[in-house]
mmCIF file of C-alpha atoms in Angstrom:
data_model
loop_
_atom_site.group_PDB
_atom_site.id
_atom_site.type_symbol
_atom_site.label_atom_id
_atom_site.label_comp_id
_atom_site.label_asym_id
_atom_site.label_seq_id
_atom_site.Cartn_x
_atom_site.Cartn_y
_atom_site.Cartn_z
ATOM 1 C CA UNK H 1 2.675 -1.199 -7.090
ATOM 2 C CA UNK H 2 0.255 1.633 -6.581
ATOM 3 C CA UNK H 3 -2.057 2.119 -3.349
ATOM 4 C CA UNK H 4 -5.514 4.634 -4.309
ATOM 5 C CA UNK H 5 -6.397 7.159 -1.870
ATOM 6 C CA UNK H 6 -9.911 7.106 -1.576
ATOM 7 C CA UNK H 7 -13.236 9.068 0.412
ATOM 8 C CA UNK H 8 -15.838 11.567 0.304
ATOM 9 C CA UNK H 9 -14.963 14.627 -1.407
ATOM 10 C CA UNK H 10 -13.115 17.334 1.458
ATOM 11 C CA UNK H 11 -12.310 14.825 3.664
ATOM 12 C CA UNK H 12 -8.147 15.429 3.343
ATOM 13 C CA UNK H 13 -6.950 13.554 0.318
ATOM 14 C CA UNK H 14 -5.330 15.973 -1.424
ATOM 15 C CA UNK H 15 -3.695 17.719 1.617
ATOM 16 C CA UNK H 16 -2.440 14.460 2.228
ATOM 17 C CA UNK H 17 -1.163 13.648 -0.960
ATOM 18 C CA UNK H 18 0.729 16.546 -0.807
ATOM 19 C CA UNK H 19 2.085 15.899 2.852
ATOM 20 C CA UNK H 20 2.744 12.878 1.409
ATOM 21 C CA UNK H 21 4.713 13.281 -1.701
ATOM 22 C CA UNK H 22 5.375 17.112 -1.042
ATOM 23 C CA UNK H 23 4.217 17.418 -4.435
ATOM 24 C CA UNK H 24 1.482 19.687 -5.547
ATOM 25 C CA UNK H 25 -1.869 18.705 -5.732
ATOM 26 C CA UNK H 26 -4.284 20.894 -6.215
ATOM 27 C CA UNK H 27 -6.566 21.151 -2.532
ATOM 28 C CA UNK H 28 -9.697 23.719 -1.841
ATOM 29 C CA UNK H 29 -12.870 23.423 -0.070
ATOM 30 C CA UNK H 30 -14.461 22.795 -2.901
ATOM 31 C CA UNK H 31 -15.651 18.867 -4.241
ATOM 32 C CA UNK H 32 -14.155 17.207 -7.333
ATOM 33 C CA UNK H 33 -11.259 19.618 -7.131
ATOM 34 C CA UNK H 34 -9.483 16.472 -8.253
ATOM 35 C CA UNK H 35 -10.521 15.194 -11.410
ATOM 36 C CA UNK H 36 -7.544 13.341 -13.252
ATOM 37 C CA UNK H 37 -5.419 11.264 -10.487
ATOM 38 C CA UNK H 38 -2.330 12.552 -8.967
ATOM 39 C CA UNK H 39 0.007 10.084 -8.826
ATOM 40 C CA UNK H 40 3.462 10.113 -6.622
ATOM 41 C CA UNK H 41 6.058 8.069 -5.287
ATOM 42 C CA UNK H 42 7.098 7.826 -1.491
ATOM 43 C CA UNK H 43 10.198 6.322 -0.046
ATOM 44 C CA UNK H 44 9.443 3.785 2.836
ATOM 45 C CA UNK H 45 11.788 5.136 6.066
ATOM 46 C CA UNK H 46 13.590 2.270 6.885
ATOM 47 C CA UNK H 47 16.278 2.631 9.763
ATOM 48 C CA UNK H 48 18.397 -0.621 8.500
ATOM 49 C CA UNK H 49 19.189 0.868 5.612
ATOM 50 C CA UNK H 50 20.404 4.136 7.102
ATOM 51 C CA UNK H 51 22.485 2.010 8.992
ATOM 52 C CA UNK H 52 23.593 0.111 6.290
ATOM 53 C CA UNK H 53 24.819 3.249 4.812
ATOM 54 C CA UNK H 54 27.034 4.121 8.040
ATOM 55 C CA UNK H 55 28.255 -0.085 7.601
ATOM 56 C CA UNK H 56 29.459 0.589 4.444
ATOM 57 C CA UNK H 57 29.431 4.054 3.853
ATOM 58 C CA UNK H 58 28.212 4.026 0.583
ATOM 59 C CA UNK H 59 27.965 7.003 -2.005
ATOM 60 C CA UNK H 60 24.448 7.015 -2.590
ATOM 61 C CA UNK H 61 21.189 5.825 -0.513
ATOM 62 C CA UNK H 62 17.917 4.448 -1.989
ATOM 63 C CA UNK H 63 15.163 3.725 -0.047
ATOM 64 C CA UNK H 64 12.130 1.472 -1.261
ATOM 65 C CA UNK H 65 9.426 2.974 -3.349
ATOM 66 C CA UNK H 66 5.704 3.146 -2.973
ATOM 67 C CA UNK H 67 3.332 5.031 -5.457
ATOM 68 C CA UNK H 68 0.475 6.765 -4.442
ATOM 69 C CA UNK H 69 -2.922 7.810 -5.977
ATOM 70 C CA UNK H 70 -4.977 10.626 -5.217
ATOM 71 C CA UNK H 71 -8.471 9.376 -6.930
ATOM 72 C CA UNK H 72 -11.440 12.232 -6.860
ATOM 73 C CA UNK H 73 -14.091 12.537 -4.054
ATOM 74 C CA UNK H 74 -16.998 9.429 -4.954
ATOM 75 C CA UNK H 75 -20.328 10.912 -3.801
ATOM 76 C CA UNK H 76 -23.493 8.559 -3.189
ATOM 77 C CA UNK H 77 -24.572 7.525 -6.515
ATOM 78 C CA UNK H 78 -21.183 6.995 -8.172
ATOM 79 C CA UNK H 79 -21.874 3.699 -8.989
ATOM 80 C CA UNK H 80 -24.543 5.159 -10.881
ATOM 81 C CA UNK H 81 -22.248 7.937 -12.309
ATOM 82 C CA UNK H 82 -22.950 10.872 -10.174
ATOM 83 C CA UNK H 83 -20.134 13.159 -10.116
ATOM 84 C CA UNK H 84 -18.408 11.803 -12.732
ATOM 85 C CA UNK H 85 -18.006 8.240 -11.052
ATOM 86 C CA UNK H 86 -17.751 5.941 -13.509
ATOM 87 C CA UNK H 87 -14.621 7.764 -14.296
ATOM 88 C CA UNK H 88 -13.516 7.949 -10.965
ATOM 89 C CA UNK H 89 -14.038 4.016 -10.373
ATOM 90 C CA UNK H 90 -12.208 3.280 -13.474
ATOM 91 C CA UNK H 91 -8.977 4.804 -11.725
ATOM 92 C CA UNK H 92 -9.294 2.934 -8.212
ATOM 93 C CA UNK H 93 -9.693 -0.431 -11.125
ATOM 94 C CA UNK H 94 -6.024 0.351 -11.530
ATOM 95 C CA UNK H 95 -4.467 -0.049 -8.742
ATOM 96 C CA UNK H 96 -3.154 -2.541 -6.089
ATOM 97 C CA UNK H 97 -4.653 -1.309 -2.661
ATOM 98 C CA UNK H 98 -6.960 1.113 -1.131
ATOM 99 C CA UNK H 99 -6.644 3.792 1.413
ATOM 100 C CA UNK H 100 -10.048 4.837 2.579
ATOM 101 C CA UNK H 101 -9.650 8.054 3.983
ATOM 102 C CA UNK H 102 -12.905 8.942 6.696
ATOM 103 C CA UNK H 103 -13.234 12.631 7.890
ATOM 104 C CA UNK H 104 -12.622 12.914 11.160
ATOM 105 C CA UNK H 105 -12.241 16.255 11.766
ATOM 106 C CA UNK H 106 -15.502 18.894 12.064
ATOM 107 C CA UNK H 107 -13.888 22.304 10.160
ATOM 108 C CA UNK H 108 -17.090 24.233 9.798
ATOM 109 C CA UNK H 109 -15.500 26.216 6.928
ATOM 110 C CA UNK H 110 -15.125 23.047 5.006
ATOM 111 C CA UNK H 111 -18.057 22.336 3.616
ATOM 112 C CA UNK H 112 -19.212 18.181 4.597
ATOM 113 C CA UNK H 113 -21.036 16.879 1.221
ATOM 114 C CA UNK H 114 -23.143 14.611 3.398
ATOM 115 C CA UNK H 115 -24.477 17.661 5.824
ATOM 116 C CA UNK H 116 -22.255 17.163 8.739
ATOM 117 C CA UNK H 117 -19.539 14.141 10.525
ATOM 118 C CA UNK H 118 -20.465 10.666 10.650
ATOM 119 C CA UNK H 119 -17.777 8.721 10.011
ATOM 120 C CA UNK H 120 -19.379 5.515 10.203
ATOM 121 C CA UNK H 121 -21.751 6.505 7.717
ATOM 122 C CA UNK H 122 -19.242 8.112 5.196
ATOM 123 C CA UNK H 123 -17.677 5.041 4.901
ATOM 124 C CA UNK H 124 -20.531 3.016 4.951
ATOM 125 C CA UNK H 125 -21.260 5.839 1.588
ATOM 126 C CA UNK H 126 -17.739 4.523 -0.269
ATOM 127 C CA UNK H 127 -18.069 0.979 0.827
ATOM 128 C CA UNK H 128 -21.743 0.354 -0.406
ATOM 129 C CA UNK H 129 -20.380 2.434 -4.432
ATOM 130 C CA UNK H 130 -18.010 0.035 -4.488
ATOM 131 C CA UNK H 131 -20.046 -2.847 -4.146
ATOM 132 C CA UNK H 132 -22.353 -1.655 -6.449
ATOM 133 C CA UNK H 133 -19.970 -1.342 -9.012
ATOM 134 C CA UNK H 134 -18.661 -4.407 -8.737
ATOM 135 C CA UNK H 135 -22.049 -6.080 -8.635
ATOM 136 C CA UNK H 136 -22.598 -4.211 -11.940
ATOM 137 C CA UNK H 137 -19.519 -5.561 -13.500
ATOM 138 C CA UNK H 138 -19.963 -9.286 -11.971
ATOM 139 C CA UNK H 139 -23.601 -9.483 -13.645
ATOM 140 C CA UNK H 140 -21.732 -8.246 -17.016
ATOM 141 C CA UNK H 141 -19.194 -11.158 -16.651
ATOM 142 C CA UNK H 142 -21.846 -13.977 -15.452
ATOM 143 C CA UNK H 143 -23.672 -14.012 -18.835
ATOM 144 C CA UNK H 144 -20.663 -14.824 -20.455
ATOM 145 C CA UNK H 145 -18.796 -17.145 -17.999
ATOM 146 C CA UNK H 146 -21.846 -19.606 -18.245
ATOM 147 C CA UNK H 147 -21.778 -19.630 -21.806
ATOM 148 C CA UNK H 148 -18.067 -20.761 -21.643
ATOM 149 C CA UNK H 149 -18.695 -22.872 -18.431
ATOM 150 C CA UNK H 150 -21.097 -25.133 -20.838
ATOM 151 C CA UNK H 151 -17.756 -26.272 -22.636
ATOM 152 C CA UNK H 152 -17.464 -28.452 -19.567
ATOM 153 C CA UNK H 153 -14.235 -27.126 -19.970
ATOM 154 C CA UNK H 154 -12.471 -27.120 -16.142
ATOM 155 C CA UNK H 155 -11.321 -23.990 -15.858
ATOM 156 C CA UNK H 156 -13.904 -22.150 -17.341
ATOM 157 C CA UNK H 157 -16.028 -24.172 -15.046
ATOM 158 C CA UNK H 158 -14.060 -22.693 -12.011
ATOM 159 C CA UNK H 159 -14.809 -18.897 -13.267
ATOM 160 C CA UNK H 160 -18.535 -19.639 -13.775
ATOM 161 C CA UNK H 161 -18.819 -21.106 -10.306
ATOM 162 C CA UNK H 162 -16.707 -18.244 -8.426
ATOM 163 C CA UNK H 163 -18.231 -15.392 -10.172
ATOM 164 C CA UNK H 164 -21.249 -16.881 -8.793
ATOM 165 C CA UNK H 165 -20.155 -16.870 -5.004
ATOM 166 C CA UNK H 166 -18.876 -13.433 -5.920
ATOM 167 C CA UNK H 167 -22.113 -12.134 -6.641
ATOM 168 C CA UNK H 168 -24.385 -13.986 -4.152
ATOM 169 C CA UNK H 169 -21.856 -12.002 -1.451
ATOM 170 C CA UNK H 170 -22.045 -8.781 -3.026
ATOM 171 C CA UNK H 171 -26.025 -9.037 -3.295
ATOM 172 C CA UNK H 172 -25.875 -10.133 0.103
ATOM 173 C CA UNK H 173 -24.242 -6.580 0.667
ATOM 174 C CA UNK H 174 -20.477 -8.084 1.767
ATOM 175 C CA UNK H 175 -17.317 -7.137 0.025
ATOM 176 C CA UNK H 176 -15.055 -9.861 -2.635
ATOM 177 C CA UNK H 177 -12.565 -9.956 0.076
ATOM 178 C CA UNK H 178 -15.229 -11.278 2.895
ATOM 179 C CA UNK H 179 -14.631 -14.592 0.585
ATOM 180 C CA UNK H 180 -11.213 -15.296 1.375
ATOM 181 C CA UNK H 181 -10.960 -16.674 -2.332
ATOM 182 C CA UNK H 182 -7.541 -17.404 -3.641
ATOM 183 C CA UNK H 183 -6.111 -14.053 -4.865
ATOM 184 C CA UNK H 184 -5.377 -16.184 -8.694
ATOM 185 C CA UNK H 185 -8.699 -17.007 -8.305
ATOM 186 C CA UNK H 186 -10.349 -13.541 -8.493
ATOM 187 C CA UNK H 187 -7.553 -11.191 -9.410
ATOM 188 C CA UNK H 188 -8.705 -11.534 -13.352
ATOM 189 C CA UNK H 189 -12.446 -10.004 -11.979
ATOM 190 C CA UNK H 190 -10.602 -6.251 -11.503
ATOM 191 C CA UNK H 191 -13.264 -6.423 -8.548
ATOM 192 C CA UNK H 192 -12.888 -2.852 -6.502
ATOM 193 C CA UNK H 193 -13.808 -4.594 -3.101
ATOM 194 C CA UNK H 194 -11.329 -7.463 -3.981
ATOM 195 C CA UNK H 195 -8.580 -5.231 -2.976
ATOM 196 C CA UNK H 196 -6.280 -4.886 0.335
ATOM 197 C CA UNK H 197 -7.872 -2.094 2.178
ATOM 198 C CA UNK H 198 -6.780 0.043 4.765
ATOM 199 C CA UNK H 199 -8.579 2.662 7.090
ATOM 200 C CA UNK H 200 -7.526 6.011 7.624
ATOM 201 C CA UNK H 201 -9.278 8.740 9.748
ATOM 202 C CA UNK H 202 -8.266 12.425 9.230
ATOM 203 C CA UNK H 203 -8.718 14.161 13.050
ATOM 204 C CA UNK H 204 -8.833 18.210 13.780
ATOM 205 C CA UNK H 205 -5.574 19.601 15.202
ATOM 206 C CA UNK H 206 -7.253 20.138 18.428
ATOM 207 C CA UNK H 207 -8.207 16.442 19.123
ATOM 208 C CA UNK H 208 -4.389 15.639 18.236
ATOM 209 C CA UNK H 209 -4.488 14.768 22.201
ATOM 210 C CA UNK H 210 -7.646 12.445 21.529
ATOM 211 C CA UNK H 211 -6.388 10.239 19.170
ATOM 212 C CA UNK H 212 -7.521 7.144 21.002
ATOM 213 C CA UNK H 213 -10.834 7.927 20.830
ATOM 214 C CA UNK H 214 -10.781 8.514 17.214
ATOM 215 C CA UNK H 215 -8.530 5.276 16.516
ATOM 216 C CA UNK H 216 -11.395 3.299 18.533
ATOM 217 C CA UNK H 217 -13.998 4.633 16.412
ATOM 218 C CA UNK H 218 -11.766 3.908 13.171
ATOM 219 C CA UNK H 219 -10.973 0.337 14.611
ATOM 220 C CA UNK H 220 -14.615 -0.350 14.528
ATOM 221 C CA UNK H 221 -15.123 0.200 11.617
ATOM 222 C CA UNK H 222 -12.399 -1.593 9.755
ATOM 223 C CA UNK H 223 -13.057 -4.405 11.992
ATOM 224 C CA UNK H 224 -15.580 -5.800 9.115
ATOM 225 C CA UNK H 225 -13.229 -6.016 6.959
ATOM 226 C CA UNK H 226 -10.637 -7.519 9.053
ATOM 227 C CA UNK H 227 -8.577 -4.087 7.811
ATOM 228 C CA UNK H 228 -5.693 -2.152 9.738
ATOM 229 C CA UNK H 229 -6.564 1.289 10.530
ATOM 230 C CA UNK H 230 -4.311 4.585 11.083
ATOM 231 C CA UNK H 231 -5.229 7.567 12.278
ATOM 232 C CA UNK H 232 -3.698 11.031 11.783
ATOM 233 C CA UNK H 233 -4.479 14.862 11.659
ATOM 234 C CA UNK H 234 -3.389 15.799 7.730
ATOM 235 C CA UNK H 235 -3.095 19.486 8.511
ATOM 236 C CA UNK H 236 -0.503 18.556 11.409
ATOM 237 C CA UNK H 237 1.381 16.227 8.684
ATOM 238 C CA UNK H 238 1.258 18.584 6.115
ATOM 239 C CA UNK H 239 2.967 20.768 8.658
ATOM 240 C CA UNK H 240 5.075 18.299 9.528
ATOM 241 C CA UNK H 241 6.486 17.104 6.065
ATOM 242 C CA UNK H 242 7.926 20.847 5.874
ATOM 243 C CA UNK H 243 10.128 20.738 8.314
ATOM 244 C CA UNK H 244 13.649 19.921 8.320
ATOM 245 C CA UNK H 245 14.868 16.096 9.776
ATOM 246 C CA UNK H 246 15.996 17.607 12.671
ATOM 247 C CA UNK H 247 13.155 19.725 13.534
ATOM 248 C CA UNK H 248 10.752 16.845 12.540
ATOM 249 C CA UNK H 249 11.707 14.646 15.114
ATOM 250 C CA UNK H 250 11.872 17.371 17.969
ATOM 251 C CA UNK H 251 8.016 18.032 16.929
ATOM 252 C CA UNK H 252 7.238 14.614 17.681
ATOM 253 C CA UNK H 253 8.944 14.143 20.824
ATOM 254 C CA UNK H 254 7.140 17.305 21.797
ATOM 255 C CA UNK H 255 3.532 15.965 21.061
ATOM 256 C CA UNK H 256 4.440 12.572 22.121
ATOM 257 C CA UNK H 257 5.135 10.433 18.931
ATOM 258 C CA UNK H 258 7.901 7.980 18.099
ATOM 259 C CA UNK H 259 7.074 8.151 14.239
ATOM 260 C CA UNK H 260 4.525 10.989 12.203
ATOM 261 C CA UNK H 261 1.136 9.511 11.319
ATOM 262 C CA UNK H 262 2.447 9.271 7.201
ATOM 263 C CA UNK H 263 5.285 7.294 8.212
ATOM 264 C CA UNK H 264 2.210 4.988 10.019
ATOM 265 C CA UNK H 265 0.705 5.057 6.885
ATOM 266 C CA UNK H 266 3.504 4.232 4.781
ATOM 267 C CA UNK H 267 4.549 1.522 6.582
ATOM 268 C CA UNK H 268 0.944 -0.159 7.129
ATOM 269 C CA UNK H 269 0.890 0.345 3.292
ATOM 270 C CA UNK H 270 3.641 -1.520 2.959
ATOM 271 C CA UNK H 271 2.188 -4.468 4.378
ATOM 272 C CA UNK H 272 -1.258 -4.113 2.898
ATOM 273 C CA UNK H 273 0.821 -4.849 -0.109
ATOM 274 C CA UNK H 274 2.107 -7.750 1.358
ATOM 275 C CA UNK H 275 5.554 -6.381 0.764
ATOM 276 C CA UNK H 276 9.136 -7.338 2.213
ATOM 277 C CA UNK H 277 12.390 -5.637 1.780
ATOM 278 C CA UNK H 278 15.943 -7.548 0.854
ATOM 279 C CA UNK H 279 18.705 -4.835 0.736
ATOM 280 C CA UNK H 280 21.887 -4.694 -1.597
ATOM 281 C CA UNK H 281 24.675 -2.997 -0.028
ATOM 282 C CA UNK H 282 28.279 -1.669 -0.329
ATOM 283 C CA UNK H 283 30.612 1.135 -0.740
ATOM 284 C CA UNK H 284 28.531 2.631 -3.997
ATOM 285 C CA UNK H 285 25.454 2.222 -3.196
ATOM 286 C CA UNK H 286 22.993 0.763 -0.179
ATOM 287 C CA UNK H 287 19.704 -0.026 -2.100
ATOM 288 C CA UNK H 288 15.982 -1.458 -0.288
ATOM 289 C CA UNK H 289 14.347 -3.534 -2.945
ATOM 290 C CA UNK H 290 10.607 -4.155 -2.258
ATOM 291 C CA UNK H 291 9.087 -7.916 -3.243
ATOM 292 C CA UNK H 292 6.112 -9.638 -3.003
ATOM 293 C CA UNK H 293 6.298 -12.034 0.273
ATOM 294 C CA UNK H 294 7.515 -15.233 -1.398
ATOM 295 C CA UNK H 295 9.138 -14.120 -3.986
ATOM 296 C CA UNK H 296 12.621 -16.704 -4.927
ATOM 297 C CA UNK H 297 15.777 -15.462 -5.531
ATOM 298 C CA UNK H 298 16.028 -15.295 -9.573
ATOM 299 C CA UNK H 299 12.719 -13.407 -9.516
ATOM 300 C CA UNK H 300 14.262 -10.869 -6.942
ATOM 301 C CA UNK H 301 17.207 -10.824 -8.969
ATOM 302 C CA UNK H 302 15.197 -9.756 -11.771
ATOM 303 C CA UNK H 303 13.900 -6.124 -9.760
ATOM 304 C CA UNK H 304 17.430 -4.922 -10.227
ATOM 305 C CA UNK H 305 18.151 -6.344 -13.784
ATOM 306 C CA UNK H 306 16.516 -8.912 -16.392
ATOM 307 C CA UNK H 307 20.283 -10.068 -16.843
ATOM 308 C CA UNK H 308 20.812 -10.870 -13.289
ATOM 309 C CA UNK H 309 17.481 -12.901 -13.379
ATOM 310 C CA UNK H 310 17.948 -14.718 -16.798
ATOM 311 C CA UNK H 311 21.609 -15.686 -16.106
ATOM 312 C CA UNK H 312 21.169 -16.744 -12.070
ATOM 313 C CA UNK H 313 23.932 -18.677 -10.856
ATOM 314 C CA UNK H 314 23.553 -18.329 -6.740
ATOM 315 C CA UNK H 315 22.867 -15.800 -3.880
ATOM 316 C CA UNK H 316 25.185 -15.021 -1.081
ATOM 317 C CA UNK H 317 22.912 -14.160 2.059
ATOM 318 C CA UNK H 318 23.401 -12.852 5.050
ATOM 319 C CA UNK H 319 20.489 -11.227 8.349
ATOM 320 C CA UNK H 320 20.670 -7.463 8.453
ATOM 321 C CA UNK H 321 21.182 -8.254 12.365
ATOM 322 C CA UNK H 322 23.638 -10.069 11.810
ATOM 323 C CA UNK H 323 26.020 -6.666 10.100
ATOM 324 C CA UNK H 324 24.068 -4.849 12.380
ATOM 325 C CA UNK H 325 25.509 -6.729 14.928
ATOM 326 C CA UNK H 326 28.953 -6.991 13.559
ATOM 327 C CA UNK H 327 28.967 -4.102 11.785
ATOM 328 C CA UNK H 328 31.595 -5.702 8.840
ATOM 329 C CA UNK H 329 30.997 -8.285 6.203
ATOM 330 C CA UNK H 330 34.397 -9.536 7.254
ATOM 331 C CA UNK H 331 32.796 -10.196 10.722
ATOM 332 C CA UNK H 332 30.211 -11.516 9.148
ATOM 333 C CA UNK H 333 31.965 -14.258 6.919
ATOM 334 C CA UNK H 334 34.404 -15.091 9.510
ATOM 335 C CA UNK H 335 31.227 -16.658 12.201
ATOM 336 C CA UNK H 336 30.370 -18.555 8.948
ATOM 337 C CA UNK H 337 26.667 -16.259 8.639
ATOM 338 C CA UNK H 338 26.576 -15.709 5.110
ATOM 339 C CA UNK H 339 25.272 -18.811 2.682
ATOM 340 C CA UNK H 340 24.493 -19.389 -0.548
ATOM 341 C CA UNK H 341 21.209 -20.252 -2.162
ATOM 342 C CA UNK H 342 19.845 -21.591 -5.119
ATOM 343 C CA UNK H 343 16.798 -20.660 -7.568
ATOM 344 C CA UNK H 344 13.995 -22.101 -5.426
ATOM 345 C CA UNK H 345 15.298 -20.035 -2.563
ATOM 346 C CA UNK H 346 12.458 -17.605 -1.304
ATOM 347 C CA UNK H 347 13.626 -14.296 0.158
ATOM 348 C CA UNK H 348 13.050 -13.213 3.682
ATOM 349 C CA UNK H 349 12.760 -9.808 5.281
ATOM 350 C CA UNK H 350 16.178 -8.337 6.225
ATOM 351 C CA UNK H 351 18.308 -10.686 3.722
ATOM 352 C CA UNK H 352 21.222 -8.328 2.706
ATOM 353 C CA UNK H 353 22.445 -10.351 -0.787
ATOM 354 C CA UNK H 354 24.853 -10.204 -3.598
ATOM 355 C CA UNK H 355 23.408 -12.008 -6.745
ATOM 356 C CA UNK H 356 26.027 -13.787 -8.966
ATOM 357 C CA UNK H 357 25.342 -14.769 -12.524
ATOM 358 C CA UNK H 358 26.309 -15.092 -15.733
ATOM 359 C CA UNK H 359 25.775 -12.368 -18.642
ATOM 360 C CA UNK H 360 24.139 -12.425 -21.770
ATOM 361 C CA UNK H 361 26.526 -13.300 -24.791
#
């Protein structure tokens, strides 16, 4: 699954891609230095497994994945194509979430494409292009869902009538998600304000000490959209992302953090995507396999192999707290805490499992 970093141009999104992914994305103080989308993938820190590692000692660690998407500045008028929009809408089409990255911070010697800081306003700017664009596309799709929808034909029916709710909200100036439609029900649309969304405000160093008042601000304005909002200085976590573990955390205790505003991020992602984690785990290898919340067994199964999905026998469950508690598998057999389940079993949070099944001839 891929989340799209998205904002003004030279509010931060590249210098947090890079803090992100420590990859290398190009970032100046200069607009549409991004043009084709950066893409990279960041492990979700996740103590359990860590200390599944130290349980069982395994040879080799994997933490969950996440991919990200740096998607060029959108200016006012992208719906429209200004600044190559179109083109730059077509990317945040293509993926899962959104990260709406607001400037926070007032650098005078990075030039603001709007003429100074409003944060309100600058997202206000993004949200309003995307709405447009999606009105755009919803008008393209009515014509032809009421020519179906005269088949009398049910399900065509059901398109014609919910594109039409779709586009009374958007003209009404309120996002897809506003709705609360059945995702099935709108997911086929590739609607840009259909998407999870999540807030992000990039602060100056010196108001590091401030956060609160910028979270409150943020909070505010992600409260229309019912949205989670984190807020973080992406200079500092650029910074940050260079140093060594150790080093890392002694930063943080210094300014006063338990965790660095990416792993925030990366974990608020995580849920935007309505994502939980079941863990394999032994002497080779301790793995964190992200799913869908909901997601049964043999379809779990199937994230590690096709095989293991296709031939499904059972899976042998136990509770992270339970090892964690423990700290054997013997321990954990002998108070009777493991059990096996069957194909319409749907996977919790914390399950540590072994899949059996039955191979291919």
């Amino acid at each position: 699954m891929e989340i799209g970093i998205v904002g003004l141009p030279n509010v931060g999104k590249s210098t947090l891609f890079n803090a992100l992914t420590s990859g290398h994305a190009a970032s100046s103080n200069y607009p549409f230095t991004t043009i084709d989308p950066n893409v990279g993938v960041v492990m979700v820190p996740d103590p359990r497994l860590e200390r599944l590692n130290q349980i069982f000692k395994s040879a080799k660690v994997v933490p969950a994945p996440i991919r990200f998407v740096d998607i060029a500045g959108l200016v006012q008028g992208a719906s429209q194509g200004q600044g190559l929009g179109n083109q730059f809408l077509s990317h945040i089409r293509e993926v899962d979430a959104i990260v709406h990255l607001v400037r926070m911070f007032k650098t005078p010697d990075v030039v603001h494409t709007m003429g100074g800081v409003d944060p309100k306003r600058d997202a206000g700017v993004i949200n309003t292009e995307l709405a447009l664009a999606d009105l755009q596309s919803v008008e393209k799709q009515l014509d032809k869902a009421q020519s179906q929808a005269k088949s009398g034909e049910k399900t065509a029916v059901e398109r014609y009538e919910t594109l039409k709710k779709i586009h009374k909200a958007l003209a009404d100036g309120r996002s897809v998600r506003s709705l609360k439609l059945p995702r099935e029900a709108t997911k086929s649309f590739m609607l840009l304000t259909d998407k999870p969304i999540l807030y992000l405000g990039n602060i100056d160093e010196e108001d590091m000490t401030k956060r609160e008042q910028a979270e409150a601000v943020l909070k505010e304005i992600a409260k229309e959209d019912e949205a989670q909002s984190v807020v973080l200085c992406g200079k500092v976590e650029a910074e940050v992302a260079e140093l060594s573990l150790e080093d890392r955390g002694q930063f943080l205790k210094e300014m006063g953090l338990e965790k660095s505003g990416l792993e925030r991020l990366i974990e608020a992602a995580y849920q935007l995507l309505n994502l939980i984690t079941f863990f394999t785990a032994g002497p080779k290898e301790s793995h964190a396999w992200p799913i869908v919340k909901g997601t049964v067994a043999p379809q779990a199964a199937g994230k590690i192999h096709s095989d293991i999905e296709q031939g499904f026998i059972r899976a042998d469950i136990y509770r992270y707290e339970d090892i964690d508690k423990l700290n054997t598998e013997a321990a954990v057999r002998e108070k009777g805490l493991l059990r096996s389940e069957g194909k319409t079993y749907a996977m919790a949070d914390g399950d540590v499992v072994y899949f059996h099944f039955q191979k291919p001839r």
